Short mmCIF file of C-alpha atoms in Angstrom, two decimals:
data_model
loop_
_atom_site.label_atom_id
_atom_site.label_comp_id
_atom_site.label_asym_id
_atom_site.label_seq_id
_atom_site.Cartn_x
_atom_site.Cartn_y
_atom_site.Cartn_z
CA MET A 1 19.02 -2.58 -2.86
CA ASN A 2 16.12 -4.41 -4.67
CA CYS A 3 12.76 -3.16 -5.57
CA TYR A 4 11.04 -4.45 -2.45
CA LYS A 5 13.67 -2.91 -0.09
CA ASN A 6 13.37 0.36 -1.85
CA THR A 7 9.65 0.27 -1.48
CA PHE A 8 9.97 -0.30 2.24
CA VAL A 9 12.60 2.39 2.80
CA VAL A 10 10.79 5.02 0.84
CA SER A 11 7.37 4.20 2.24
CA LEU A 12 8.67 4.23 5.85
CA GLY A 13 9.65 7.86 5.71
CA THR A 14 6.33 8.80 4.09
CA LEU A 15 4.54 6.88 6.89
CA LEU A 16 6.41 8.75 9.57
CA GLU A 17 5.77 12.17 8.17
CA TRP A 18 2.09 11.61 7.72
CA ALA A 19 1.88 10.02 11.25
CA GLU A 20 3.24 13.21 12.80
CA PHE A 21 1.26 15.55 10.51
CA THR A 22 -2.01 13.63 11.32
CA PHE A 23 -1.26 13.53 15.05
CA PHE A 24 -0.87 17.35 15.05
CA ALA A 25 -4.20 17.90 13.14
CA TYR A 26 -6.21 15.41 15.30
CA MET A 27 -4.76 17.10 18.38
CA ALA A 28 -5.66 20.66 17.29
CA ASP A 29 -8.11 21.27 20.26
CA TYR A 30 -5.69 19.63 22.64
CA LEU A 31 -2.58 21.60 21.62
CA SER A 32 -4.49 24.78 21.38
CA GLN A 33 -4.90 24.71 25.18
CA ILE A 34 -1.16 24.54 25.82
CA PHE A 35 0.30 26.84 22.98
CA PHE A 36 -2.65 29.24 22.39
CA PRO A 37 -4.62 29.57 25.63
CA ALA A 38 -7.68 31.77 25.28
CA ASP A 39 -11.02 32.40 26.95
CA ASN A 40 -12.75 31.54 23.64
CA PRO A 41 -11.95 27.91 22.68
CA ASP A 42 -13.09 28.59 19.08
CA LEU A 43 -10.47 31.36 18.78
CA ALA A 44 -7.75 29.14 20.21
CA ARG A 45 -8.63 26.33 17.76
CA LEU A 46 -8.54 28.80 14.83
CA LYS A 47 -5.01 29.82 15.94
CA ILE A 48 -3.81 26.16 15.95
CA TYR A 49 -5.49 25.68 12.52
CA GLY A 50 -3.43 28.66 11.37
CA VAL A 51 -0.25 26.98 12.58
CA PHE A 52 -1.40 23.92 10.62
CA ALA A 53 -1.87 26.16 7.50
CA ALA A 54 1.43 27.76 7.86
CA SER A 55 3.34 24.44 7.33
CA TYR A 56 1.46 24.13 4.02
CA PHE A 57 2.38 27.45 2.74
CA MET A 58 6.10 26.43 2.79
CA ARG A 59 5.50 23.37 0.80
CA PRO A 60 6.01 25.13 -2.67
CA ALA A 61 9.30 26.44 -1.67
CA GLY A 62 10.37 22.86 -0.63
CA ALA A 63 8.93 21.47 -3.83
CA ILE A 64 10.99 23.92 -6.00
CA PHE A 65 14.18 23.42 -4.06
CA PHE A 66 14.09 19.59 -3.68
CA GLY A 67 12.48 19.05 -7.01
CA HIS A 68 15.24 20.81 -8.80
CA ILE A 69 17.78 18.64 -7.05
CA GLY A 70 15.82 15.48 -7.86
CA ASP A 71 15.40 16.21 -11.53
CA LYS A 72 18.95 17.41 -12.05
CA TYR A 73 21.22 15.52 -9.74
CA GLY A 74 19.29 12.42 -8.96
CA ARG A 75 16.26 11.16 -6.93
CA LYS A 76 18.17 9.93 -3.93
CA PRO A 77 19.73 13.18 -2.51
CA PRO A 78 16.52 15.19 -1.86
CA MET A 79 14.85 12.01 -0.36
CA ILE A 80 17.65 11.98 2.37
CA ALA A 81 17.90 15.70 2.86
CA SER A 82 14.09 16.25 3.23
CA LEU A 83 13.65 13.52 5.81
CA LEU A 84 16.71 14.85 7.72
CA ILE A 85 15.26 18.39 8.04
CA MET A 86 11.75 16.88 8.89
CA SER A 87 13.30 14.83 11.68
CA VAL A 88 15.07 17.90 13.30
CA ALA A 89 11.99 20.10 13.23
CA THR A 90 9.86 17.21 14.65
CA PHE A 91 12.38 16.62 17.56
CA ALA A 92 12.31 20.45 18.22
CA ILE A 93 8.60 20.46 18.64
CA GLY A 94 8.82 17.48 20.93
CA ILE A 95 11.08 19.40 23.37
CA LEU A 96 9.46 22.74 22.93
CA PRO A 97 8.35 24.42 26.22
CA THR A 98 4.64 25.37 26.25
CA TYR A 99 2.98 28.86 26.64
CA GLU A 100 3.07 28.50 30.44
CA TYR A 101 6.90 28.60 30.44
CA LEU A 102 7.87 30.69 27.39
CA GLY A 103 4.67 32.70 26.66
CA THR A 104 4.33 34.02 23.12
CA ILE A 105 7.85 32.83 22.25
CA SER A 106 6.64 29.11 22.44
CA SER A 107 3.84 29.93 19.97
CA VAL A 108 6.13 31.62 17.54
CA LEU A 109 8.63 28.77 17.69
CA LEU A 110 5.90 26.27 17.11
CA VAL A 111 4.94 28.09 13.91
CA ILE A 112 8.66 28.30 12.77
CA PHE A 113 9.16 24.51 13.35
CA ARG A 114 5.88 23.70 11.57
CA MET A 115 7.04 25.79 8.63
CA ILE A 116 10.29 23.96 8.50
CA GLN A 117 8.41 20.68 8.43
CA GLY A 118 6.27 22.02 5.62
CA PHE A 119 9.43 22.82 3.59
CA ALA A 120 10.66 19.36 4.11
CA VAL A 121 7.43 17.57 3.09
CA GLY A 122 7.33 19.68 -0.15
CA GLY A 123 10.30 17.69 -1.27
CA GLU A 124 9.32 14.26 0.12
CA PHE A 125 5.84 13.25 -0.78
CA ASN A 126 5.81 13.30 -4.53
CA GLY A 127 9.53 12.44 -4.74
CA ALA A 128 8.63 9.18 -3.14
CA THR A 129 6.04 8.43 -5.85
CA VAL A 130 8.42 9.15 -8.61
CA ILE A 131 11.06 6.78 -7.22
CA LEU A 132 8.61 4.03 -6.62
CA THR A 133 7.00 4.16 -10.08
CA GLU A 134 10.37 4.36 -11.77
CA HIS A 135 11.72 1.41 -9.96
CA ASP A 136 8.70 -0.91 -10.68
CA LYS A 137 7.65 -0.84 -14.36
CA LYS A 138 5.67 -4.16 -14.22
CA HIS A 139 3.13 -2.98 -11.67
CA PRO A 140 2.74 0.84 -12.16
CA PHE A 141 -0.41 1.30 -10.16
CA LEU A 142 0.74 -0.87 -7.25
CA ALA A 143 4.07 0.97 -7.14
CA GLY A 144 2.36 4.36 -7.34
CA SER A 145 -0.12 3.28 -4.64
CA TRP A 146 2.59 2.59 -1.92
CA THR A 147 2.89 6.35 -1.33
CA SER A 148 -0.93 6.49 -0.63
CA PHE A 149 -0.71 3.39 1.46
CA ALA A 150 2.18 4.71 3.56
CA SER A 151 0.36 8.08 4.16
CA ALA A 152 -2.85 6.19 5.08
CA ALA A 153 -0.98 4.03 7.41
CA GLY A 154 0.65 7.04 8.82
CA MET A 155 -2.90 8.51 9.47
CA VAL A 156 -3.68 5.28 11.26
CA VAL A 157 -0.63 5.61 13.46
CA GLY A 158 -1.38 9.27 14.05
CA GLY A 159 -4.90 8.40 14.97
CA ILE A 160 -3.81 5.71 17.46
CA MET A 161 -1.33 8.04 19.05
CA ALA A 162 -3.86 10.78 19.31
CA THR A 163 -6.46 8.37 20.97
CA THR A 164 -3.77 7.08 23.42
CA VAL A 165 -2.59 10.54 24.42
CA THR A 166 -6.12 11.99 25.04
CA LYS A 167 -7.09 8.93 26.99
CA PHE A 168 -4.13 8.86 29.43
CA ASP A 169 -3.38 12.50 29.63
CA PRO A 170 -6.77 14.30 28.91
CA ALA A 171 -5.75 17.49 30.69
CA ALA A 172 -2.38 17.78 28.89
CA SER A 173 -0.66 17.94 32.35
CA LEU A 174 1.77 15.05 32.02
CA GLY A 175 3.38 15.90 28.70
CA PHE A 176 2.42 12.65 26.85
CA TRP A 177 1.81 14.69 23.71
CA ARG A 178 5.63 14.96 23.33
CA ILE A 179 6.27 11.26 22.98
CA PRO A 180 4.88 10.88 19.52
CA PHE A 181 6.95 13.75 18.21
CA LEU A 182 10.15 12.48 19.78
CA LEU A 183 9.51 8.91 18.66
CA SER A 184 8.88 10.04 15.15
CA SER A 185 12.15 11.93 14.92
CA ILE A 186 14.14 8.87 16.20
CA LEU A 187 12.47 6.49 13.68
CA ALA A 188 13.12 9.13 10.98
CA VAL A 189 16.86 8.99 11.63
CA ILE A 190 16.71 5.20 11.28
CA SER A 191 14.93 5.70 7.97
CA ILE A 192 17.55 8.14 6.81
CA TYR A 193 20.27 5.52 7.53
CA LEU A 194 18.35 2.96 5.48
CA ARG A 195 17.75 5.38 2.54
CA LYS A 196 21.51 5.91 2.06
CA ASP A 197 21.75 2.45 0.33
CA MET A 198 18.92 3.28 -2.15
CA GLN A 199 19.73 2.79 -5.81
CA GLU A 200 19.24 5.61 -8.29
CA THR A 201 16.49 4.80 -10.77
CA GLU A 202 17.17 3.55 -14.22
CA ASP A 203 15.01 6.23 -15.81
CA PHE A 204 17.02 8.95 -14.40
CA ARG A 205 20.36 7.26 -15.25
CA VAL A 206 19.33 6.89 -18.80
CA ALA A 207 17.99 10.47 -19.07
CA LYS A 208 21.37 11.70 -17.74
CA ALA A 209 23.38 9.45 -19.99
CA ASN A 210 21.35 10.77 -22.98
CA ASN A 211 21.81 14.35 -21.90
CA SER A 212 17.96 14.78 -21.74
CA LEU A 213 17.88 16.56 -18.40
CA PHE A 214 17.00 20.26 -18.02
CA LYS A 215 18.89 23.06 -16.61
CA PHE A 216 15.68 24.37 -14.97
CA PRO A 217 13.33 21.50 -14.64
CA ILE A 218 10.32 23.52 -13.24
CA ILE A 219 10.45 25.78 -16.32
CA ALA A 220 10.64 22.81 -18.50
CA ALA A 221 7.73 21.30 -16.84
CA TRP A 222 5.70 24.38 -17.58
CA LYS A 223 6.77 24.26 -21.27
CA HIS A 224 6.37 20.63 -22.01
CA ASN A 225 3.99 19.24 -19.41
CA LYS A 226 1.24 21.70 -18.75
CA VAL A 227 -1.35 19.03 -18.86
CA GLY A 228 0.53 17.13 -16.18
CA LEU A 229 0.63 20.30 -13.93
CA LEU A 230 -3.17 20.69 -14.63
CA CYS A 231 -3.95 17.07 -13.67
CA THR A 232 -1.62 17.07 -10.62
CA ALA A 233 -3.24 20.37 -9.33
CA PHE A 234 -6.77 19.07 -9.47
CA PHE A 235 -5.83 15.77 -7.91
CA SER A 236 -4.10 17.64 -5.02
CA MET A 237 -7.13 19.94 -4.69
CA PHE A 238 -9.53 16.94 -4.35
CA VAL A 239 -7.26 14.80 -1.96
CA SER A 240 -6.61 17.89 0.26
CA VAL A 241 -10.23 18.82 0.70
CA TYR A 242 -11.49 15.30 0.86
CA VAL A 243 -9.00 13.97 3.40
CA TYR A 244 -8.96 17.01 5.80
CA THR A 245 -12.72 17.46 5.59
CA GLY A 246 -13.92 13.90 5.41
CA ASN A 247 -11.36 12.62 7.92
CA ILE A 248 -9.76 15.20 10.13
CA TYR A 249 -12.63 17.77 10.30
CA PHE A 250 -14.77 14.81 10.67
CA LYS A 251 -13.60 14.51 14.21
CA THR A 252 -14.53 18.08 15.01
CA ILE A 253 -17.96 17.70 13.68
CA ALA A 254 -18.46 14.36 15.58
CA VAL A 255 -17.29 15.91 18.88
CA ASN A 256 -18.62 19.52 18.72
CA ILE A 257 -21.93 18.85 16.90
CA GLY A 258 -22.64 15.06 17.32
CA HIS A 259 -21.28 15.31 20.95
CA LEU A 260 -19.39 12.09 20.75
CA ALA A 261 -16.59 11.57 23.19
CA GLN A 262 -13.13 12.35 22.03
CA ASP A 263 -11.90 8.74 22.15
CA GLN A 264 -14.92 7.51 20.38
CA ALA A 265 -14.58 10.04 17.49
CA ALA A 266 -10.81 9.24 17.22
CA PHE A 267 -11.53 5.49 17.26
CA ALA A 268 -14.17 5.95 14.50
CA ILE A 269 -11.61 7.72 12.36
CA THR A 270 -8.88 5.21 13.02
CA VAL A 271 -11.27 2.41 11.89
CA GLY A 272 -12.06 4.25 8.77
CA VAL A 273 -8.39 5.04 7.78
CA GLY A 274 -7.38 1.45 8.73
CA PHE A 275 -10.09 0.15 6.37
CA ASN A 276 -8.81 2.58 3.71
CA THR A 277 -5.16 1.39 4.27
CA LEU A 278 -5.99 -2.18 3.70
CA LEU A 279 -8.01 -1.56 0.53
CA ILE A 280 -5.43 0.60 -1.35
CA PRO A 281 -3.04 -2.12 -2.53
CA ILE A 282 -5.95 -4.33 -3.37
CA PHE A 283 -7.58 -1.77 -5.63
CA ALA A 284 -4.10 -0.94 -7.10
CA ILE A 285 -3.66 -4.68 -8.02
CA PHE A 286 -7.04 -4.63 -9.56
CA ALA A 287 -6.12 -1.38 -11.49
CA ASP A 288 -2.97 -3.05 -12.89
CA ARG A 289 -4.94 -5.90 -14.21
CA ASN A 290 -7.77 -3.83 -15.62
CA ASN A 291 -8.23 -0.19 -16.24
CA GLY A 292 -6.96 2.11 -13.46
CA TYR A 293 -8.23 5.29 -15.28
CA LYS A 294 -11.87 4.06 -15.16
CA LEU A 295 -11.42 2.93 -11.59
CA CYS A 296 -10.25 6.41 -10.68
CA LYS A 297 -13.34 7.96 -12.21
CA ILE A 298 -15.62 5.63 -10.11
CA GLY A 299 -13.98 6.74 -6.99
CA LEU A 300 -14.39 10.44 -7.86
CA LEU A 301 -18.03 9.83 -8.63
CA GLY A 302 -18.45 8.24 -5.33
CA ALA A 303 -16.96 11.20 -3.57
CA LEU A 304 -19.31 13.49 -5.59
CA PHE A 305 -22.49 11.90 -4.48
CA LEU A 306 -21.62 10.45 -1.04
CA SER A 307 -19.61 13.16 0.63
CA PRO A 308 -22.71 14.91 2.15
CA VAL A 309 -23.76 11.57 3.55
CA ILE A 310 -20.33 11.15 5.30
CA MET A 311 -20.64 14.47 7.02
CA TYR A 312 -24.22 13.84 8.03
CA LEU A 313 -23.09 10.61 9.70
CA ALA A 314 -20.38 12.61 11.52
CA SER A 315 -22.98 14.83 13.05
CA SER A 316 -25.50 12.12 14.01
CA GLY A 317 -24.34 11.68 17.45
CA ASN A 318 -24.39 7.97 17.03
CA PHE A 319 -21.06 6.10 17.33
CA ARG A 320 -22.09 3.38 14.91
CA TYR A 321 -23.16 5.89 12.32
CA ALA A 322 -19.83 7.66 12.79
CA VAL A 323 -17.94 4.49 12.09
CA ALA A 324 -20.14 3.89 8.99
CA GLY A 325 -19.35 7.34 7.76
CA GLN A 326 -15.68 6.63 8.05
CA LEU A 327 -16.00 3.33 6.15
CA ILE A 328 -17.69 5.08 3.38
CA TYR A 329 -14.77 7.68 3.40
CA GLY A 330 -12.21 4.98 3.48
CA LEU A 331 -13.68 3.02 0.58
CA ILE A 332 -13.81 6.02 -1.84
CA ASP A 333 -10.41 7.27 -0.73
CA ALA A 334 -8.83 3.82 -1.45
CA ILE A 335 -10.25 3.67 -4.94
CA VAL A 336 -8.91 7.09 -5.86
CA SER A 337 -5.56 6.71 -3.96
CA ALA A 338 -4.81 3.50 -5.59
CA THR A 339 -4.85 5.03 -9.00
CA PHE A 340 -4.15 8.83 -9.17
CA PHE A 341 -0.44 8.98 -8.47
CA THR A 342 0.48 6.71 -11.41
CA ILE A 343 -1.81 8.54 -13.82
CA MET A 344 -0.32 11.85 -12.56
CA VAL A 345 3.36 10.83 -12.79
CA LYS A 346 3.00 9.46 -16.28
CA CYS A 347 1.90 12.82 -17.57
CA PHE A 348 5.61 14.07 -17.11
CA LYS A 349 8.93 13.65 -18.83
CA THR A 350 11.65 12.03 -16.78
CA GLY A 351 13.60 15.24 -16.46
CA THR A 352 10.49 17.09 -14.98
CA LYS A 353 8.71 14.52 -12.97
CA TYR A 354 10.14 15.45 -9.52
CA SER A 355 9.75 19.27 -10.03
CA GLY A 356 6.51 19.25 -11.86
CA THR A 357 4.58 16.90 -9.53
CA SER A 358 6.00 18.34 -6.42
CA PHE A 359 5.45 21.94 -7.30
CA ALA A 360 1.89 21.57 -8.81
CA TRP A 361 0.89 19.29 -5.79
CA SER A 362 2.43 21.58 -3.18
CA ILE A 363 1.07 24.91 -4.45
CA THR A 364 -2.51 23.46 -4.66
CA THR A 365 -2.18 21.67 -1.26
CA ALA A 366 -1.05 25.07 0.19
CA ILE A 367 -4.30 26.68 -1.04
CA PHE A 368 -6.73 23.88 -0.43
CA GLY A 369 -5.11 21.75 2.20
CA GLY A 370 -3.58 24.56 4.25
CA THR A 371 -6.94 26.26 4.37
CA ALA A 372 -9.17 23.24 4.67
CA LEU A 373 -9.88 23.29 8.26
CA ILE A 374 -10.28 26.99 8.46
CA ALA A 375 -12.56 26.92 5.35
CA ASN A 376 -14.72 24.23 7.02
CA GLU A 377 -14.89 26.30 10.19
CA PHE A 378 -16.03 29.25 8.12
CA LEU A 379 -18.59 27.27 6.07
CA ILE A 380 -20.41 25.70 9.16
CA HIS A 381 -20.43 29.17 11.00
CA GLN A 382 -21.89 30.96 7.98
CA THR A 383 -24.39 28.22 6.90
CA GLN A 384 -25.16 26.67 10.28
CA THR A 385 -25.23 23.26 8.48
CA ILE A 386 -22.88 20.46 7.96
CA LEU A 387 -24.27 19.96 4.60
CA SER A 388 -22.02 22.84 3.39
CA ASN A 389 -18.94 20.76 4.34
CA GLY A 390 -20.12 17.86 2.37
CA LEU A 391 -20.98 19.96 -0.62
CA TYR A 392 -17.50 21.48 -0.41
CA MET A 393 -16.06 17.93 -0.84
CA SER A 394 -18.47 17.15 -3.69
CA ALA A 395 -17.61 20.28 -5.62
CA CYS A 396 -13.96 19.46 -5.54
CA ALA A 397 -14.68 15.76 -6.56
CA LEU A 398 -16.73 17.17 -9.57
CA LEU A 399 -13.98 19.56 -10.68
CA CYS A 400 -11.36 16.73 -10.52
CA PHE A 401 -13.57 14.35 -12.33
CA MET A 402 -13.96 16.89 -15.14
CA VAL A 403 -10.17 17.01 -15.70
CA VAL A 404 -9.54 13.32 -15.20
CA ARG A 405 -12.35 12.38 -17.77
CA LYS A 406 -10.08 13.93 -20.46
CA ILE A 407 -7.19 11.62 -19.69
CA LYS A 408 -7.06 8.38 -21.77
CA TYR A 409 -5.37 5.56 -20.11
CA THR A 410 -3.90 2.66 -22.09
CA GLU A 411 -1.82 -0.28 -21.04
CA ASP A 412 1.46 1.47 -21.92
CA GLU A 413 1.03 5.12 -21.05
CA VAL A 414 -1.20 7.87 -20.08
CA LYS A 415 -2.27 10.06 -22.88
CA THR A 416 -4.54 13.13 -22.81
CA SER A 417 -7.03 14.77 -25.14
CA LEU A 418 -6.36 18.13 -23.58
CA PRO A 419 -4.11 20.55 -25.58
CA ARG A 420 -0.53 19.84 -25.18
CA ALA A 421 2.30 22.37 -25.04
CA ALA A 422 4.45 22.58 -28.03
#
């Protein structure tokens, strides 16, 4: 399988996972009605956000498990196993009876299946980046950006599915919400079949031949790649908060505060993510030809200063302003997403890449991504202003920028001026 086929096969699985995850997040209000019915809609929404968070708290376990396999036995096995587990859990959600038929049992099963999905994603997302960057040495930023491209494209698909379901089955009485879960699981099986022909990366084969792999990769990453772990953690923090606040929680603000119709808010988000998806490879090509490190810093500065503007536009109650807010979101996210994966992966040794990036990313995502929606609900209820949500995004962008500015990018490698482990 050549480089282009590898890119397609790996990216397809990432796209499917993000489409399903995004669909679930966009449908929080909708699904809360059928799995967590309550007299208080805010309480029901918090419960479904809790289910969303539960899936994130399983990611570190999946990262350790699949990362160990990926660094010790090859990149290919965990990429197949993680997608298989994901597809089974997704199918189970698609056929799960609602609260009306099973009562509390349905709610508990939903939590369990989401946790299984989170375990699988812990071994998939960063593993895809490792494989893509190791297969394409000539275009490191473009190769690394395909994971971002696939996840953004998955968000577009998830947004389209959410818009379609809410439009044709607004009362959740026809069961249309099941179709995206079932369709995703079927397509995942096809992706698994295609992945079985993937080639192992040359970097891993050379490392194995030279006996330079580690018995416990995650421990080796802590000893030899502390800077990489730090860099990955801060990138993960920023992306988690920026995406789930500026995109997914944007819809909650637009509907509940701006009083936009559900389909209008979903359409605005889909436009923004579609714009973001188209720009990612363009900025990645630019990064390969120029300085990707500086481009990444520009994106983080954009997030620092413009995040409050994005959230203000979400609350404006004006459909055009909401679209404008999502276009700003998409532009900034595209700049950062086109660059950060490659910078991050290059901070690790071959024998620790899978474990190091997966674990640091997953543990930080569990903290900031898993709690992002709940944290935003808390902020807006405590401060009574959407400015707090925008400042939350800005604060994370500033912290990430402070770490990234220490990294020195050259044409051949990423070096850092931070203290290295001995």
